[in-house]
XYZ file of C-alpha atoms in Angstrom:
519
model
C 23.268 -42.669 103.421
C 19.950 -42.614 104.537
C 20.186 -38.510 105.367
C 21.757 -37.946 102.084
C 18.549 -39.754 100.361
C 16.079 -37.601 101.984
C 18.197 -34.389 101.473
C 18.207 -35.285 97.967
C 14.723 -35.534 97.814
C 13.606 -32.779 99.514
C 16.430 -30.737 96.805
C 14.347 -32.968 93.936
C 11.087 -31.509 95.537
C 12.026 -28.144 96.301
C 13.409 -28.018 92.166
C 9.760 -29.416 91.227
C 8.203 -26.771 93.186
C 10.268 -24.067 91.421
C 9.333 -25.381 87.847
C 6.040 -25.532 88.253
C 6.031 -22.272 89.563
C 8.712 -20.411 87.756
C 6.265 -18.091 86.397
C 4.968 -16.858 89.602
C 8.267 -16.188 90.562
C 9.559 -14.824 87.320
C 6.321 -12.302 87.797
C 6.405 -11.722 91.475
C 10.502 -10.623 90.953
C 9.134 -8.248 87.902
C 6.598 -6.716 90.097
C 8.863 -5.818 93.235
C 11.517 -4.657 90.790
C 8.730 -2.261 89.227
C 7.846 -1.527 92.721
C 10.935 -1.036 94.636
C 11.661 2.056 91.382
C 8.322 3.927 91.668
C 7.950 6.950 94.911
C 6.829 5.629 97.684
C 4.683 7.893 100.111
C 6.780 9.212 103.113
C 6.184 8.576 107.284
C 6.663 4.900 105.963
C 7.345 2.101 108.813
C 9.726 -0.823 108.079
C 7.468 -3.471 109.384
C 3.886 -2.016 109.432
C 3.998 0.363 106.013
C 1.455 3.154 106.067
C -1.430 1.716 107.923
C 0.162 3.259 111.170
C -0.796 6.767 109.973
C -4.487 6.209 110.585
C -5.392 3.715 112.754
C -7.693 4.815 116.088
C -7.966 7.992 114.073
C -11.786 9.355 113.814
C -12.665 9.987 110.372
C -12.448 13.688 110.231
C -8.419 13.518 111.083
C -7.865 10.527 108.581
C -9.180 13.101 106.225
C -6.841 15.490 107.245
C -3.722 13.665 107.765
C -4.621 12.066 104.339
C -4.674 15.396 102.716
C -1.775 16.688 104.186
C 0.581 13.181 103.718
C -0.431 13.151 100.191
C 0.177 16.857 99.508
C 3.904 15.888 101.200
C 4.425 13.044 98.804
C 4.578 12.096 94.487
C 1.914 12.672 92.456
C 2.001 9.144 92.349
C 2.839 7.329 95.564
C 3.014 3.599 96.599
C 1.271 2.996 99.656
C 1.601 -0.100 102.107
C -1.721 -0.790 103.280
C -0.983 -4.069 105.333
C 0.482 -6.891 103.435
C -0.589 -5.248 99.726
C 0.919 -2.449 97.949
C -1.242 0.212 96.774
C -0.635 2.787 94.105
C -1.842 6.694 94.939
C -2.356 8.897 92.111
C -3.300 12.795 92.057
C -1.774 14.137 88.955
C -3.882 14.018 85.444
C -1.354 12.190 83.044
C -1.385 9.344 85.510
C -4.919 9.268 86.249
C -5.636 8.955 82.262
C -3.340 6.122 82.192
C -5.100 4.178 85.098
C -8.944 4.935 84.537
C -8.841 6.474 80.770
C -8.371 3.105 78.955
C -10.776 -0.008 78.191
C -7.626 -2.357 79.188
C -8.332 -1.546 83.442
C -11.699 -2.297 83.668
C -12.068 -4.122 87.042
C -12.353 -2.425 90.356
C -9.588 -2.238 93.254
C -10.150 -4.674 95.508
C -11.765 -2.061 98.172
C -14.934 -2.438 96.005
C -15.216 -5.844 97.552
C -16.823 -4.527 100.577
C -19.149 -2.915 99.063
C -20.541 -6.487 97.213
C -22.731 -7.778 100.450
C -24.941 -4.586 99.815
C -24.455 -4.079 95.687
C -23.504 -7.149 94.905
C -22.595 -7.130 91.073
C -23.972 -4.033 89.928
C -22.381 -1.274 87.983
C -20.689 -0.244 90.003
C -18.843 -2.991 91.604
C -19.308 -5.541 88.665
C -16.151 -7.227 87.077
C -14.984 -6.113 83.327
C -17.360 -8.974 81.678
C -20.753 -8.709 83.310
C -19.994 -4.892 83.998
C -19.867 -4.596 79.548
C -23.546 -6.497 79.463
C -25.046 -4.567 82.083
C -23.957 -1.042 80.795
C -25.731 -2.291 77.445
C -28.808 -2.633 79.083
C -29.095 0.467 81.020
C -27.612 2.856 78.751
C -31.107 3.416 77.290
C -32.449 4.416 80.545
C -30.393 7.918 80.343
C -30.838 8.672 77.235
C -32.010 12.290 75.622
C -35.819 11.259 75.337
C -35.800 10.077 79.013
C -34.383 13.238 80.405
C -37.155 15.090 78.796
C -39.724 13.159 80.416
C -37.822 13.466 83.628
C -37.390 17.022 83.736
C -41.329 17.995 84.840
C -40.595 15.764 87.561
C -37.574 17.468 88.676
C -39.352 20.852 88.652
C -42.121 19.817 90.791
C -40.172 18.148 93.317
C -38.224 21.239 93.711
C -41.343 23.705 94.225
C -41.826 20.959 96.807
C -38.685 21.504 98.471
C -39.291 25.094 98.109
C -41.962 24.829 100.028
C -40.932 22.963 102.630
C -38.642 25.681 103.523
C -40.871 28.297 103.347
C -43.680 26.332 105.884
C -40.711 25.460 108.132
C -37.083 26.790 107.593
C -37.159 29.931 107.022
C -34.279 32.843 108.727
C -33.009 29.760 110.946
C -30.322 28.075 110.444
C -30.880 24.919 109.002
C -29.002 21.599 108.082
C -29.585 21.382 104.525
C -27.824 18.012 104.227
C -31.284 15.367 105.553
C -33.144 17.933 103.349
C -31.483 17.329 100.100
C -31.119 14.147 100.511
C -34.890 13.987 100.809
C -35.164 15.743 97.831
C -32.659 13.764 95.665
C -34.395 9.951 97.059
C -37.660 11.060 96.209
C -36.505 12.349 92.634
C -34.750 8.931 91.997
C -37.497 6.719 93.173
C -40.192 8.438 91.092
C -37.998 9.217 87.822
C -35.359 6.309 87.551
C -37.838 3.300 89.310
C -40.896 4.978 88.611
C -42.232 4.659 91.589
C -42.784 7.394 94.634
C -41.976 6.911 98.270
C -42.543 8.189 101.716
C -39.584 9.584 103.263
C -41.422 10.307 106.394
C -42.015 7.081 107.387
C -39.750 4.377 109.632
C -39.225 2.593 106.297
C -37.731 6.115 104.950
C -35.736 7.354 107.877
C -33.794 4.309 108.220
C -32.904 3.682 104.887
C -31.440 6.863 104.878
C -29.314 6.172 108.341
C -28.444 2.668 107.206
C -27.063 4.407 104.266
C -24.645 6.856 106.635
C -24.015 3.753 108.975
C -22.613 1.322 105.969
C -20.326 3.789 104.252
C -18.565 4.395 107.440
C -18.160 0.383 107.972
C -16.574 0.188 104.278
C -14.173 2.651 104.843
C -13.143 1.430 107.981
C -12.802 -1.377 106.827
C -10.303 -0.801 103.807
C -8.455 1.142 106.394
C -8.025 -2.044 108.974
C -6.209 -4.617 107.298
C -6.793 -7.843 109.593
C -10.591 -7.477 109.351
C -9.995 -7.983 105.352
C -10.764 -11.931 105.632
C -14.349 -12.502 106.157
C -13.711 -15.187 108.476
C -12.200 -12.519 111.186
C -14.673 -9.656 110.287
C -17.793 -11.689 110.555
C -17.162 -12.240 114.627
C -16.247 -7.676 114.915
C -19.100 -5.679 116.057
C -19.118 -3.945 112.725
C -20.022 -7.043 110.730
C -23.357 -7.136 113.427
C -24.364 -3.498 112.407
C -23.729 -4.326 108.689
C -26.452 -7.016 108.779
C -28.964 -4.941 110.631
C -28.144 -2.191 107.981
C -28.183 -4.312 104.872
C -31.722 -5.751 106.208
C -32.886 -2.572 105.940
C -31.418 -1.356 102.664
C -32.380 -4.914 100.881
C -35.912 -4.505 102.164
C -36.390 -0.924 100.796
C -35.768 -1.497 97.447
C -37.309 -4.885 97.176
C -40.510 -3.335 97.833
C -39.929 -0.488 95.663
C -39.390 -3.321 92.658
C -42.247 -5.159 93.939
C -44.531 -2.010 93.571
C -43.152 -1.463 89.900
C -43.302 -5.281 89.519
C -47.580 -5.057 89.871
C -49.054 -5.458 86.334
C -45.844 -5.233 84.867
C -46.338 -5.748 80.746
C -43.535 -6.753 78.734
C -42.595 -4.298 75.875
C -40.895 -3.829 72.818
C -38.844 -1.036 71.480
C -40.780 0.122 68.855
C -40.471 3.124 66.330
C -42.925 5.224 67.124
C -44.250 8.295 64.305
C -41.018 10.051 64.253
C -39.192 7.227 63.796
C -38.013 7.390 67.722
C -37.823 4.284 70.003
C -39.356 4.828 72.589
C -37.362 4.930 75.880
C -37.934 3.492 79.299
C -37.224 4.311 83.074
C -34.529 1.659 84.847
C -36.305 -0.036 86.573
C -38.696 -0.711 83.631
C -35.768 -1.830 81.256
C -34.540 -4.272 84.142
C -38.098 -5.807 84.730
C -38.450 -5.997 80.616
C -35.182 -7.861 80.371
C -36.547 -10.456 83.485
C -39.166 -11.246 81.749
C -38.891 -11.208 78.153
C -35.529 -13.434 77.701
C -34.410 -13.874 81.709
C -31.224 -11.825 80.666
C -30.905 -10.577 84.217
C -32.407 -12.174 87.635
C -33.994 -10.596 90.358
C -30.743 -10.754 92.683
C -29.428 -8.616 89.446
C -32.332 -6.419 89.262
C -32.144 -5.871 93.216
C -28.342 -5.313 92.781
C -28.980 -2.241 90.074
C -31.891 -0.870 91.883
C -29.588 -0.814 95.166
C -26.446 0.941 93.046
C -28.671 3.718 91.705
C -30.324 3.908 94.854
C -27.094 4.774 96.613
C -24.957 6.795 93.983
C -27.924 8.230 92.414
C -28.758 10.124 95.228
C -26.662 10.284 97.805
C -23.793 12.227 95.466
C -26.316 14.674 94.307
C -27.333 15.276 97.591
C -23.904 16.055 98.624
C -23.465 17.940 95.236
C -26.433 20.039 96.422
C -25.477 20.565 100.234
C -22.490 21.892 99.369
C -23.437 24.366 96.314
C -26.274 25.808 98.885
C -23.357 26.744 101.220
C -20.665 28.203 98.386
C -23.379 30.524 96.928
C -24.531 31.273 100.351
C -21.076 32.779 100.899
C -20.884 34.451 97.801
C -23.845 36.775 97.619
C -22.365 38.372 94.987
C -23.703 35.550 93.013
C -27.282 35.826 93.641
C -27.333 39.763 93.144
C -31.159 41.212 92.698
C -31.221 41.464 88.628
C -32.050 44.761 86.905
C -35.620 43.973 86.054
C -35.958 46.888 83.344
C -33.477 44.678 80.859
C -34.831 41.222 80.494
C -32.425 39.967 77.961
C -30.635 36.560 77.475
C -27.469 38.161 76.176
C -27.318 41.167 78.726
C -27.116 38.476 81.135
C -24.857 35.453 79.497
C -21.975 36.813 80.782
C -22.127 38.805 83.893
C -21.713 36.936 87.397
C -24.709 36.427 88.673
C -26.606 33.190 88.551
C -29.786 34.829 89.596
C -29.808 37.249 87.095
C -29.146 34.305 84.590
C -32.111 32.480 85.768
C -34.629 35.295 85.744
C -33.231 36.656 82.274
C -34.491 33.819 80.990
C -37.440 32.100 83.268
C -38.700 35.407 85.141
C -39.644 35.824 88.423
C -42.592 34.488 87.905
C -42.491 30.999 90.124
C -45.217 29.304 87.898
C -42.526 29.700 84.917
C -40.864 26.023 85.033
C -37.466 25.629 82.929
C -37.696 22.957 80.240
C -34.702 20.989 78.866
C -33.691 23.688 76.276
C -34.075 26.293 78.661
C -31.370 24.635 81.328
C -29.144 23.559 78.583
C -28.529 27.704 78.678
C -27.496 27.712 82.059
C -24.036 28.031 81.589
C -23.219 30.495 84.719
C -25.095 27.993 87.173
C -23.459 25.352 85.718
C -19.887 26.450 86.024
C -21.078 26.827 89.892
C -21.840 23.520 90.183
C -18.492 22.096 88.109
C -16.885 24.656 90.607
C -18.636 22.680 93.863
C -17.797 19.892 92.256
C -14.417 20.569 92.173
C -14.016 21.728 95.507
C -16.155 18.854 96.802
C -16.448 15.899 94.595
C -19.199 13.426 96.454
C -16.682 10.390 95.444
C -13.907 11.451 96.591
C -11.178 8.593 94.918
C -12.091 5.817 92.563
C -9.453 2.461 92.606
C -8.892 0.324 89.964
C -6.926 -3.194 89.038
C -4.272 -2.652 86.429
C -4.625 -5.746 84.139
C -1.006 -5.019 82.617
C 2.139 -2.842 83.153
C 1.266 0.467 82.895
C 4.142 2.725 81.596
C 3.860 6.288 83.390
C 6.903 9.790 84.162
C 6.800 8.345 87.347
C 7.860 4.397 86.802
C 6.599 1.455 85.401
C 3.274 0.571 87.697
C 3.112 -3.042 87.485
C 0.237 -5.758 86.409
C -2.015 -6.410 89.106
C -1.272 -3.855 91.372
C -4.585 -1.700 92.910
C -4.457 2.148 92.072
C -6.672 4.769 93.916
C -7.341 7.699 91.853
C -7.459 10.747 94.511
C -10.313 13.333 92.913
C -10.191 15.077 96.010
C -6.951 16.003 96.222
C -6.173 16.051 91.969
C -9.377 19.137 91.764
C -7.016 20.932 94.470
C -3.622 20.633 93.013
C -1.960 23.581 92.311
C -0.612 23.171 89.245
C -3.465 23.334 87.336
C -5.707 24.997 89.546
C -4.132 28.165 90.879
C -5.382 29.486 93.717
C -7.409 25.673 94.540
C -9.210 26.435 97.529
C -10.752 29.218 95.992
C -14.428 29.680 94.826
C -13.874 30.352 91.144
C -16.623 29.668 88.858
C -14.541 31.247 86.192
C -12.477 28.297 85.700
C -14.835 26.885 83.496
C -15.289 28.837 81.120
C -14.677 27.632 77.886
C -11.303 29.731 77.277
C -9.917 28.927 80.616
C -10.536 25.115 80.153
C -8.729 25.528 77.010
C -5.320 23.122 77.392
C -6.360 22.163 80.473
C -5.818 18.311 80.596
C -9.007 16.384 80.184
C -8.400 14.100 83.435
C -7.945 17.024 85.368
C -11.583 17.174 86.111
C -13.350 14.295 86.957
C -16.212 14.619 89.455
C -18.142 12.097 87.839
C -15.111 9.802 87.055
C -13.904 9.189 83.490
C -13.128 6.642 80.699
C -15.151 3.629 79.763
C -16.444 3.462 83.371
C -17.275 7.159 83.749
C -20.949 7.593 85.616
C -24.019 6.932 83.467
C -25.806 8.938 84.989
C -24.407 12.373 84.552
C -26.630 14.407 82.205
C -29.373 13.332 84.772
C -27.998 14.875 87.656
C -26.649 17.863 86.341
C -30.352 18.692 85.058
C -31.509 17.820 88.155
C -29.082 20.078 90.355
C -29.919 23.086 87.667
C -33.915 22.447 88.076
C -33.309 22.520 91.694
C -31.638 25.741 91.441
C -34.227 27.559 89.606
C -36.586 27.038 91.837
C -34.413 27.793 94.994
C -32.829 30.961 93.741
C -35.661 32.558 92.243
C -37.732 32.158 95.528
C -35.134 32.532 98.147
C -31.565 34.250 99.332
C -28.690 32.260 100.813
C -27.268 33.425 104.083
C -24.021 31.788 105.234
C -23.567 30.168 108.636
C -21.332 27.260 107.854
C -18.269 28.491 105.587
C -15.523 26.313 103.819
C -13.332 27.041 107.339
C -16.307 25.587 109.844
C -16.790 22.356 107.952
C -15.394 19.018 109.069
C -14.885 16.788 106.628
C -14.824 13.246 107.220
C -13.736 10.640 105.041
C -15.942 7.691 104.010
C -17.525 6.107 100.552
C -18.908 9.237 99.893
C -17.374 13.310 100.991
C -19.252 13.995 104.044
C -19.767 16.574 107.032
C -19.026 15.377 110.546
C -21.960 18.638 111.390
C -23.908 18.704 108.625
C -24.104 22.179 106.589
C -25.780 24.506 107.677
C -27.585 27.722 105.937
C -30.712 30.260 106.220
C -33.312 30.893 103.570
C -34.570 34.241 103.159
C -37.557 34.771 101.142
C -37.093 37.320 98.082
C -39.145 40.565 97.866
């Protein structure tokens, strides 16, 4: 009787557990129904799922078993990574249904180990702070800024200019420590107003800690069981990530310190053509400590260290990897005919040199102004064409927040979805020919019915990168000055590069060009 009893209360339990839960259940069935319908990636294991594929792998062949496993599979794949299911996407429709929308605003759980070194900033932030903090610095890129900035990117690309010609000139050299020289400095002095030394310890390992952390993320993500803290804080890894995020914290706590000296609180105040005036980052974070505490200094600390990062280490791959597509396409930077020195024999003939002198010169003292690289439509389609070849973020991840209907399936609530730039800017049915050097693509007729998600080097939707105006000017001010004063000979090609796969596109051997001054 007694056995009976207990087996009737454990049923009674079990029945109480079920209530209270039926919910979860009711959802959890829902979401492995949606699931079990949508294409799942292929060289899938019945216990392990995917994870298999890449671990022990260095991080040049995860790149290219990646590419060649996702080019095998769906345009939109589930992936087992562990115990989670992960959604892959490379096809536009689907990408505009996962990062297009205000509805998926938080970031795929990936992003997480990234917080120890961002923290909440932009880019990591959840969809409530991330709202209040795009408010405040969306006045830091606006059109009056970029003005001010773009003196500053002019000088500190005669500087780079001559830095090559003192020291790098018809040798090969790795242009990749170089422009990322060139794109720290320009974010320190334009964004945080203040300039730093590159040169010293400080400035060298900033720059490796940088290099060191990304790789730790990605492995990371890609090694399930170091997920939990609790295991990952006794690894090796988690031992380097401290010494690097010393370093990293420390660099940019001194540059706000700096800007902090004498800091006076301002107002936004119409000025005699009934502009506000406009302030620098680092100036509108500092202004919103002080005047009505609307952000702390861990915040301030975690914005300076986002912009820090993404500010300049994707232009810097953005700019390593132009230098070596127009190095191997002289045709590009073709001596002009200096008899005809006129904007519209130029505008449309393939030669970004001849576009730059039609307009500037070759006179070096002649600095473009804003106007002037607004007409800079052949370089620019260069660098949209790098871009695509070689987007600096090469996939973006996001937390759908409700079922998301797609040609594909139903992709459930909750699920985490990697958007894969790299491998959407190389599919072939919508860029023929995709591992081609095409600048051509751009024009304005051939991006006619071409589907707006199918080009996203700087992301897209509500969280698309605030920053883009600013580093497009700054890659075409950097260009003016380099191709006016020098010509690009190839040593590294497309073929010789290793890629490697981390937070940001990278080269396992750098990139490597020579500079030949112009007669």
């Amino acid at each position: 009787m007694l056995i009976y009893a207990s087996l009737l209360l454990v049923l009674l339990l079990v029945l109480l557990v079920l209530m209270i839960n039926r919910k979860r259940i009711k959802a959890y069935l829902r979401y492995k129904s949606l699931i079990t319908k949508l294409p799942c990636a292929d060289q899938y294991h019945a216990v392990l799922g995917h994870i298999l594929l890449f671990v022990g792998l260095s991080p040049e062949k995860i790149f290219t078993k990646a590419r060649i496993w996702i080019r095998g599979s769906s345009p939109l794949s589930v992936v087992d990574v562990g115990l989670r299911h992960v959604v892959f996407v490379a096809a536009p429709e689907e990408t505009e249904a996962i990062i297009g929308q205000m509805k998926h605003l938080n970031k795929a759980f990936a992003y997480k180990f990234l917080q120890s070194w961002l923290g909440d900033g932009l880019l990591t932030s959840k969809s409530e702070s991330w709202h209040k903090r795009r408010k405040i610095l969306t006045p830091a890129f606006h059109f009056s800024i970029l003005l001010q900035f773009v003196d500053i990117f002019n000088r500190e690309s005669v500087n780079f200019c001559n830095l090559i010609e003192k020291t790098y000139l018809n040798v090969p050299v790795n242009i990749e420590p170089l422009a990322s020289d060139f794109a720290l400095a320009t974010m320190s002095e334009t964004s945080m107003g203040t300039k730093v030394n590159l040169k010293t310890k400080e400035g060298v390992d900033y720059k490796h800690a940088i290099y060191e952390l990304g790789l730790i993320v990605f492995r990371r993500f890609l090694t399930p069981w170091f997920w939990p803290r609790i295991i990952f804080d006794f690894t090796t890894q988690r031992k380097i990530e401290e010494k690097d995020l010393k370093i990293l914290h420390k660099f940019t706590t001194n540059i706000i310190q700096k800007r902090s000296e004498n800091f006076a609180i301002f107002d936004e105040k119409f000025d005699g053509t009934l502009t506000k005036r406009k302030y620098p980052l680092l100036d509108i974070l500092l202004n919103a400590k002080f005047k009505d505490n609307s952000i702390d200094d861990v915040g301030i600390r975690n914005e300076v260290d986002t912009f820090m990062f993404e500010g300049h280490d994707t232009t810097a791959t953005c700019l390593s990897f132009t230098i070596m597509l127009l190095a191997c396409h002289k045709e590009i930077q073709v001596k002009p005919n200096l008899h005809i020195l006129n904007l519209h024999s130029f505008r449309f003939q393939d030669e970004v040199y001849q576009e730059i002198v039609s307009v500037l010169g070759t006179d070096l003292s002649n600095q473009p102004t804003y106007a002037i690289l607004q007409e800079m439509s052949l370089l620019e389609r260069c660098i949209k064409e790098s871009l695509r070849l070689y987007p600096p973020v090469s996939l973006i991840g996001r937390k759908t927040s409700e079922e998301t209907s797609t040609k594909y399936g139903t992709i459930p609530k909750d699920i985490h979805s990697f958007v894969m730039i790299y491998d959407l800017h190389r599919n072939p049915d919508i860029w023929p020919n995709p591992d081609e050097f095409d600048p051509s693509r751009h024009l304005p007729e051939n991006c006619r019915g071409r589907h707006p998600f199918a080009f996203i080097p700087f992301s897209a939707g509500p969280r698309n990168c605030i920053g883009q105006r600013f580093a497009m000017l700054e890659i075409k001010a950097f260009f003016c000055a380099l191709l006016r004063k020098f010509i690009l000979e190839q040593v590294d090609t497309p073929k010789s590069l290793v890629i490697i796969q981390e937070v940001i596109l990278r080269t396992r051997n750098g990139i490597r060009v020579k500079f030949k001054l112009r007669q």
